[in-house]
Amino acid sequence: MRVALFVTCVNDTLYPRTGRAVVALLERLGVTVEFPLGQSCCGQAQFNTGYRREAEPLVARFGRVFEGFDYVVTPSGSCTAMVRENYPRVGSRARAEGRGEALARVADSVVPRTLELTEFLVDVLGVTDVGAYYPHRVTYHPTCHGLRMLGLGERPYRLLRAVRGLELVELPGAEECCGFGGTFAVKNAAVSAAMGADKARAVVETGASAVCTVDNSCQMHIGGTLSRMGAAVRPVHIAEILASTEEEIW
Amino acid sequence: MNGGVYVGMPAFPEAAEAAVRDEVLRGNLRHATGTIRARRAAAVAELSDWAALRAAGAAIKERTLRHLDHYLLQVEERVTAAGGVVHWAADAAEANRIVTDLVRETGEREVVKVKSMATQEIGLNEALAEAGITAYETDLAELIVQLGDDRPSHILVPAIHRNRGEIREIFADRMATWGRPAPDGLTDEPAELAEAARLHLREKFLRARVAVSGANFVVAETGTLAVVESEGNGRMCLTLPETLISVVGIEKIVPTWRDLEVFLQLLPRSSTAERMNPYTSLWTGTTEGDGPRAFHLVLLDNGRSDTLADTVGRQALRCIRCSACLNVCPVYERTGGHAYGSVYPGPIGAILTPQLQGMEDELAASLPYASSLCGACYEVCPVAIDIPDVLVHLRERAANGGAVSRRGTPVRIRPARGHAAERAAMRAAAWAFDRPGALRAAQRLGAATRRLHPRRLPGPGRAWTASRDLPTFPEQSFRDWWTRNRDDRQP
Ligand code: SF4
């Protein structure tokens, strides 16, 4: 089984710890991970802001770079959803515009192989107890793409519940969007900030010391809001919790 | 009003910013949408075949829209055969002219109205007023809006932005100007408020000789119109007057009664969280000795055929106006409906208004961005309209222009104003991402200057740092870590 890590441009640039945690976690579970250096960005920001044509070269690149891998594991719900939900649209719209089959073929090829990290752990490796240790009170925010587009469902909760030392506390209004929304966060900054403030307050009220998600883009918004509020809650990616052991807490 | 957009409204971001600061409004909306959200979820969870019903609803609408030309002619034929008169209106102006002329022919100076989105879309009340005809809204919430000289902010509960105290004041101050005054000593008890409205409206029902309505559905096989409502006020209007004029969007058709059955299950649970709708009125043309003597059906296009020409956007025409997407929307919950500056607010408004009226208007062009794309609207929509997909599709049109249909003619529209800098940034980012060497150089520059990054950004970045701290830039990107520690090849 050849497994590639698609770390995503946000993690690569701003949250390299998350990428290193995925590598440590998967290696501990006996998976050899490769990191093709030709990878960059899935094109989500372009596509969602209305620049589908600008996303096309990135779609094509994704197809080239990850050819030949059995699985492409991605520590981001929204980037995984971009590939699975929107690559087929990029492909079919290019075809409808008479610009060939190439992008549609990329979609056909990568969609079934591209998995969000918790999907890969639970569905492919068949594990929920990854042998992690994380002695903190944690609340989980199911990000919109993970929740509604990918339908991650119970997977992240099952993984977190199996972590030794971790106390999982329920987040009130968990299913409500945090207000990030990519360029929405700056195009409609006032609404985004109001949504972020409500989410941050809900997080603080749980009394958790860390808020966990499967997506560092949302985390940048939630964590940035918490930090501005002066709250001591730490934003943490699920990979970093699952990578933690008695010897090394991430 | 201009095809569904209120003239003179600022673009969504500015209007939303003001709305977000209104604490009373936020409180009213949080309470109202929170309650109905939970009740809808419970009502839907009761049905084990909800997913199948939803798929059937979407499929019926999709198929009907595909063959709309056929069903429209069938409706015309059946309604005419049943004693009604069918009129065709290409746009708002034509529809208003038809209705105004029909009212004039009766010699009446006033009409009672059943709550209707189509007549709001065309600005019928204003058009009638110009012709010296007074239109009385009879839906309780529409009455509150009309008396308060206000605008609706929700498609089902137009006065959702008002609380009981505000409604009491509007009734006490304004009812006398429009008819029977509010009783002395009116309190904000819901029962008292309802009684005041009942007395005020009863007078109008008994006097009116012309009624104007919309319709939720038109059943093509018999030419039957259906109005569903909760108060019974609609039924008064539909049965008491001598003349009934119904203005109905051409997308409201369902082919058969069996199809109607699907929607009569989907609609009440999605809109009011009820198992069954309280008042369902159905009528076919005119009936001797029962109800109105004259019935006119005005079939309204007003941008619908053009919307139908767009293979991605046309799913918006499946909408049955249940308002579930508004109630669940986190953006709507914080801004209310007025910020959308459009007859159709919330997620459905954000995809319908820019299609029905075009995106030349700055406000209409800003609506597709009024969403974090969280997908909650799509999840609850009873006819499975993929609202986020249509939003993104319309953003593409705003950003780049493109081919659209206008009154049946294909035209190319220009990008909406204000997208040049964004387009340059998106192209530059895509260029860099397609060259991992350039990406790496940018990452290294960021790391080298990490101590110098300001806490608050200037320019467009200010929108981020006004409410959020920035993440600290790491010393080393993931790819640099990987190459140094995991890869044999050095960078
Ligand atoms: S778009 Fe769907 S959820 Fe929204 S009002 Fe229409 S039918 Fe209801």
PDB file of N, CA, C and O in Angstrom, chain A residues 194-229:
ATOM      1  N   ALA A 194     -18.684  37.911  14.257  1.00  0.00           N
ATOM      2  CA  ALA A 194     -19.785  37.643  15.201  1.00  0.00           C
ATOM      3  C   ALA A 194     -19.978  36.140  15.374  1.00  0.00           C
ATOM      4  O   ALA A 194     -20.195  35.641  16.487  1.00  0.00           O
ATOM      5  N   MET A 195     -19.887  35.390  14.271  1.00  0.00           N
ATOM      6  CA  MET A 195     -20.020  33.934  14.357  1.00  0.00           C
ATOM      7  C   MET A 195     -18.842  33.351  15.138  1.00  0.00           C
ATOM      8  O   MET A 195     -19.009  32.457  15.970  1.00  0.00           O
ATOM      9  N   GLY A 196     -17.651  33.873  14.869  1.00  0.00           N
ATOM     10  CA  GLY A 196     -16.461  33.404  15.572  1.00  0.00           C
ATOM     11  C   GLY A 196     -16.540  33.660  17.066  1.00  0.00           C
ATOM     12  O   GLY A 196     -16.164  32.806  17.882  1.00  0.00           O
ATOM     13  N   ALA A 197     -17.056  34.832  17.425  1.00  0.00           N
ATOM     14  CA  ALA A 197     -17.163  35.171  18.844  1.00  0.00           C
ATOM     15  C   ALA A 197     -18.131  34.223  19.551  1.00  0.00           C
ATOM     16  O   ALA A 197     -17.870  33.768  20.677  1.00  0.00           O
ATOM     17  N   ASP A 198     -19.253  33.904  18.900  1.00  0.00           N
ATOM     18  CA  ASP A 198     -20.214  32.974  19.510  1.00  0.00           C
ATOM     19  C   ASP A 198     -19.590  31.592  19.683  1.00  0.00           C
ATOM     20  O   ASP A 198     -19.778  30.933  20.705  1.00  0.00           O
ATOM     21  N   LYS A 199     -18.854  31.151  18.658  1.00  0.00           N
ATOM     22  CA  LYS A 199     -18.205  29.840  18.734  1.00  0.00           C
ATOM     23  C   LYS A 199     -17.158  29.841  19.853  1.00  0.00           C
ATOM     24  O   LYS A 199     -17.085  28.908  20.662  1.00  0.00           O
ATOM     25  N   ALA A 200     -16.356  30.910  19.907  1.00  0.00           N
ATOM     26  CA  ALA A 200     -15.298  30.985  20.921  1.00  0.00           C
ATOM     27  C   ALA A 200     -15.913  30.977  22.324  1.00  0.00           C
ATOM     28  O   ALA A 200     -15.396  30.306  23.230  1.00  0.00           O
ATOM     29  N   ARG A 201     -17.010  31.700  22.497  1.00  0.00           N
ATOM     30  CA  ARG A 201     -17.672  31.713  23.813  1.00  0.00           C
ATOM     31  C   ARG A 201     -18.146  30.311  24.192  1.00  0.00           C
ATOM     32  O   ARG A 201     -17.982  29.868  25.317  1.00  0.00           O
ATOM     33  N   ALA A 202     -18.728  29.599  23.210  1.00  0.00           N
ATOM     34  CA  ALA A 202     -19.203  28.239  23.486  1.00  0.00           C
ATOM     35  C   ALA A 202     -18.038  27.343  23.888  1.00  0.00           C
ATOM     36  O   ALA A 202     -18.145  26.518  24.801  1.00  0.00           O
ATOM     37  N   VAL A 203     -16.901  27.532  23.226  1.00  0.00           N
ATOM     38  CA  VAL A 203     -15.710  26.740  23.546  1.00  0.00           C
ATOM     39  C   VAL A 203     -15.253  27.029  24.973  1.00  0.00           C
ATOM     40  O   VAL A 203     -15.004  26.118  25.762  1.00  0.00           O
ATOM     41  N   VAL A 204     -15.171  28.318  25.310  1.00  0.00           N
ATOM     42  CA  VAL A 204     -14.701  28.708  26.643  1.00  0.00           C
ATOM     43  C   VAL A 204     -15.626  28.134  27.723  1.00  0.00           C
ATOM     44  O   VAL A 204     -15.173  27.634  28.754  1.00  0.00           O
ATOM     45  N   GLU A 205     -16.937  28.182  27.440  1.00  0.00           N
ATOM     46  CA  GLU A 205     -17.895  27.718  28.446  1.00  0.00           C
ATOM     47  C   GLU A 205     -17.788  26.223  28.755  1.00  0.00           C
ATOM     48  O   GLU A 205     -18.236  25.769  29.803  1.00  0.00           O
ATOM     49  N   THR A 206     -17.198  25.443  27.852  1.00  0.00           N
ATOM     50  CA  THR A 206     -17.049  24.016  28.142  1.00  0.00           C
ATOM     51  C   THR A 206     -15.997  23.778  29.221  1.00  0.00           C
ATOM     52  O   THR A 206     -15.929  22.704  29.803  1.00  0.00           O
ATOM     53  N   GLY A 207     -15.140  24.765  29.467  1.00  0.00           N
ATOM     54  CA  GLY A 207     -14.069  24.587  30.438  1.00  0.00           C
ATOM     55  C   GLY A 207     -12.929  23.740  29.908  1.00  0.00           C
ATOM     56  O   GLY A 207     -12.036  23.343  30.675  1.00  0.00           O
ATOM     57  N   ALA A 208     -12.940  23.466  28.601  1.00  0.00           N
ATOM     58  CA  ALA A 208     -11.857  22.662  28.024  1.00  0.00           C
ATOM     59  C   ALA A 208     -10.569  23.475  27.951  1.00  0.00           C
ATOM     60  O   ALA A 208     -10.606  24.703  27.885  1.00  0.00           O
ATOM     61  N   SER A 209      -9.431  22.779  27.965  1.00  0.00           N
ATOM     62  CA  SER A 209      -8.170  23.496  27.806  1.00  0.00           C
ATOM     63  C   SER A 209      -7.719  23.475  26.349  1.00  0.00           C
ATOM     64  O   SER A 209      -6.808  24.190  25.968  1.00  0.00           O
ATOM     65  N   ALA A 210      -8.379  22.653  25.524  1.00  0.00           N
ATOM     66  CA  ALA A 210      -8.034  22.625  24.102  1.00  0.00           C
ATOM     67  C   ALA A 210      -9.286  22.406  23.269  1.00  0.00           C
ATOM     68  O   ALA A 210     -10.195  21.686  23.680  1.00  0.00           O
ATOM     69  N   VAL A 211      -9.337  23.082  22.104  1.00  0.00           N
ATOM     70  CA  VAL A 211     -10.426  22.833  21.152  1.00  0.00           C
ATOM     71  C   VAL A 211      -9.814  22.143  19.944  1.00  0.00           C
ATOM     72  O   VAL A 211      -8.821  22.602  19.376  1.00  0.00           O
ATOM     73  N   CYS A 212     -10.430  21.013  19.582  1.00  0.00           N
ATOM     74  CA  CYS A 212      -9.872  20.155  18.544  1.00  0.00           C
ATOM     75  C   CYS A 212     -10.741  20.200  17.295  1.00  0.00           C
ATOM     76  O   CYS A 212     -11.967  20.227  17.380  1.00  0.00           O
ATOM     77  N   THR A 213     -10.099  20.235  16.113  1.00  0.00           N
ATOM     78  CA  THR A 213     -10.828  20.138  14.852  1.00  0.00           C
ATOM     79  C   THR A 213     -10.034  19.259  13.887  1.00  0.00           C
ATOM     80  O   THR A 213      -8.915  18.847  14.198  1.00  0.00           O
ATOM     81  N   VAL A 214     -10.630  19.025  12.721  1.00  0.00           N
ATOM     82  CA  VAL A 214      -9.898  18.313  11.670  1.00  0.00           C
ATOM     83  C   VAL A 214      -9.425  19.294  10.600  1.00  0.00           C
ATOM     84  O   VAL A 214      -9.106  18.896   9.496  1.00  0.00           O
ATOM     85  N   ASP A 215      -9.417  20.586  10.927  1.00  0.00           N
ATOM     86  CA  ASP A 215      -9.127  21.578   9.905  1.00  0.00           C
ATOM     87  C   ASP A 215      -8.457  22.813  10.488  1.00  0.00           C
ATOM     88  O   ASP A 215      -9.071  23.556  11.247  1.00  0.00           O
ATOM     89  N   ASN A 216      -7.215  23.057  10.113  1.00  0.00           N
ATOM     90  CA  ASN A 216      -6.503  24.205  10.673  1.00  0.00           C
ATOM     91  C   ASN A 216      -6.940  25.544  10.095  1.00  0.00           C
ATOM     92  O   ASN A 216      -6.616  26.593  10.661  1.00  0.00           O
ATOM     93  N   SER A 217      -7.693  25.552   8.977  1.00  0.00           N
ATOM     94  CA  SER A 217      -8.181  26.844   8.477  1.00  0.00           C
ATOM     95  C   SER A 217      -9.220  27.389   9.443  1.00  0.00           C
ATOM     96  O   SER A 217      -9.186  28.559   9.814  1.00  0.00           O
ATOM     97  N   CYS A 218     -10.177  26.538   9.829  1.00  0.00           N
ATOM     98  CA  CYS A 218     -11.173  26.960  10.816  1.00  0.00           C
ATOM     99  C   CYS A 218     -10.473  27.285  12.128  1.00  0.00           C
ATOM    100  O   CYS A 218     -10.830  28.223  12.838  1.00  0.00           O
ATOM    101  N   GLN A 219      -9.454  26.493  12.418  1.00  0.00           N
ATOM    102  CA  GLN A 219      -8.718  26.645  13.672  1.00  0.00           C
ATOM    103  C   GLN A 219      -8.006  27.993  13.740  1.00  0.00           C
ATOM    104  O   GLN A 219      -7.915  28.612  14.802  1.00  0.00           O
ATOM    105  N   MET A 220      -7.526  28.468  12.594  1.00  0.00           N
ATOM    106  CA  MET A 220      -6.850  29.765  12.532  1.00  0.00           C
ATOM    107  C   MET A 220      -7.824  30.864  12.961  1.00  0.00           C
ATOM    108  O   MET A 220      -7.463  31.815  13.663  1.00  0.00           O
ATOM    109  N   HIS A 221      -9.085  30.708  12.562  1.00  0.00           N
ATOM    110  CA  HIS A 221     -10.138  31.679  12.886  1.00  0.00           C
ATOM    111  C   HIS A 221     -10.589  31.527  14.338  1.00  0.00           C
ATOM    112  O   HIS A 221     -10.659  32.504  15.084  1.00  0.00           O
ATOM    113  N   ILE A 222     -10.866  30.299  14.755  1.00  0.00           N
ATOM    114  CA  ILE A 222     -11.320  30.070  16.136  1.00  0.00           C
ATOM    115  C   ILE A 222     -10.192  30.431  17.107  1.00  0.00           C
ATOM    116  O   ILE A 222     -10.399  31.153  18.085  1.00  0.00           O
ATOM    117  N   GLY A 223      -8.989  29.938  16.808  1.00  0.00           N
ATOM    118  CA  GLY A 223      -7.851  30.209  17.686  1.00  0.00           C
ATOM    119  C   GLY A 223      -7.512  31.689  17.728  1.00  0.00           C
ATOM    120  O   GLY A 223      -7.217  32.244  18.793  1.00  0.00           O
ATOM    121  N   GLY A 224      -7.573  32.357  16.563  1.00  0.00           N
ATOM    122  CA  GLY A 224      -7.290  33.781  16.514  1.00  0.00           C
ATOM    123  C   GLY A 224      -8.297  34.585  17.320  1.00  0.00           C
ATOM    124  O   GLY A 224      -7.950  35.576  17.970  1.00  0.00           O
ATOM    125  N   THR A 225      -9.551  34.137  17.294  1.00  0.00           N
ATOM    126  CA  THR A 225     -10.598  34.815  18.061  1.00  0.00           C
ATOM    127  C   THR A 225     -10.393  34.573  19.553  1.00  0.00           C
ATOM    128  O   THR A 225     -10.495  35.496  20.369  1.00  0.00           O
ATOM    129  N   LEU A 226     -10.119  33.324  19.917  1.00  0.00           N
ATOM    130  CA  LEU A 226      -9.876  32.993  21.331  1.00  0.00           C
ATOM    131  C   LEU A 226      -8.695  33.799  21.870  1.00  0.00           C
ATOM    132  O   LEU A 226      -8.754  34.362  22.964  1.00  0.00           O
ATOM    133  N   SER A 227      -7.636  33.865  21.078  1.00  0.00           N
ATOM    134  CA  SER A 227      -6.438  34.569  21.511  1.00  0.00           C
ATOM    135  C   SER A 227      -6.735  36.058  21.698  1.00  0.00           C
ATOM    136  O   SER A 227      -6.308  36.679  22.667  1.00  0.00           O
ATOM    137  N   ARG A 228      -7.501  36.641  20.772  1.00  0.00           N
ATOM    138  CA  ARG A 228      -7.837  38.058  20.887  1.00  0.00           C
ATOM    139  C   ARG A 228      -8.710  38.304  22.128  1.00  0.00           C
ATOM    140  O   ARG A 228      -8.629  39.343  22.772  1.00  0.00           O
ATOM    141  N   MET A 229      -9.550  37.305  22.464  1.00  0.00           N
ATOM    142  CA  MET A 229     -10.393  37.433  23.658  1.00  0.00           C
ATOM    143  C   MET A 229      -9.588  37.235  24.946  1.00  0.00           C
ATOM    144  O   MET A 229     -10.101  37.435  26.041  1.00  0.00           O
TER     145      MET A 229
END
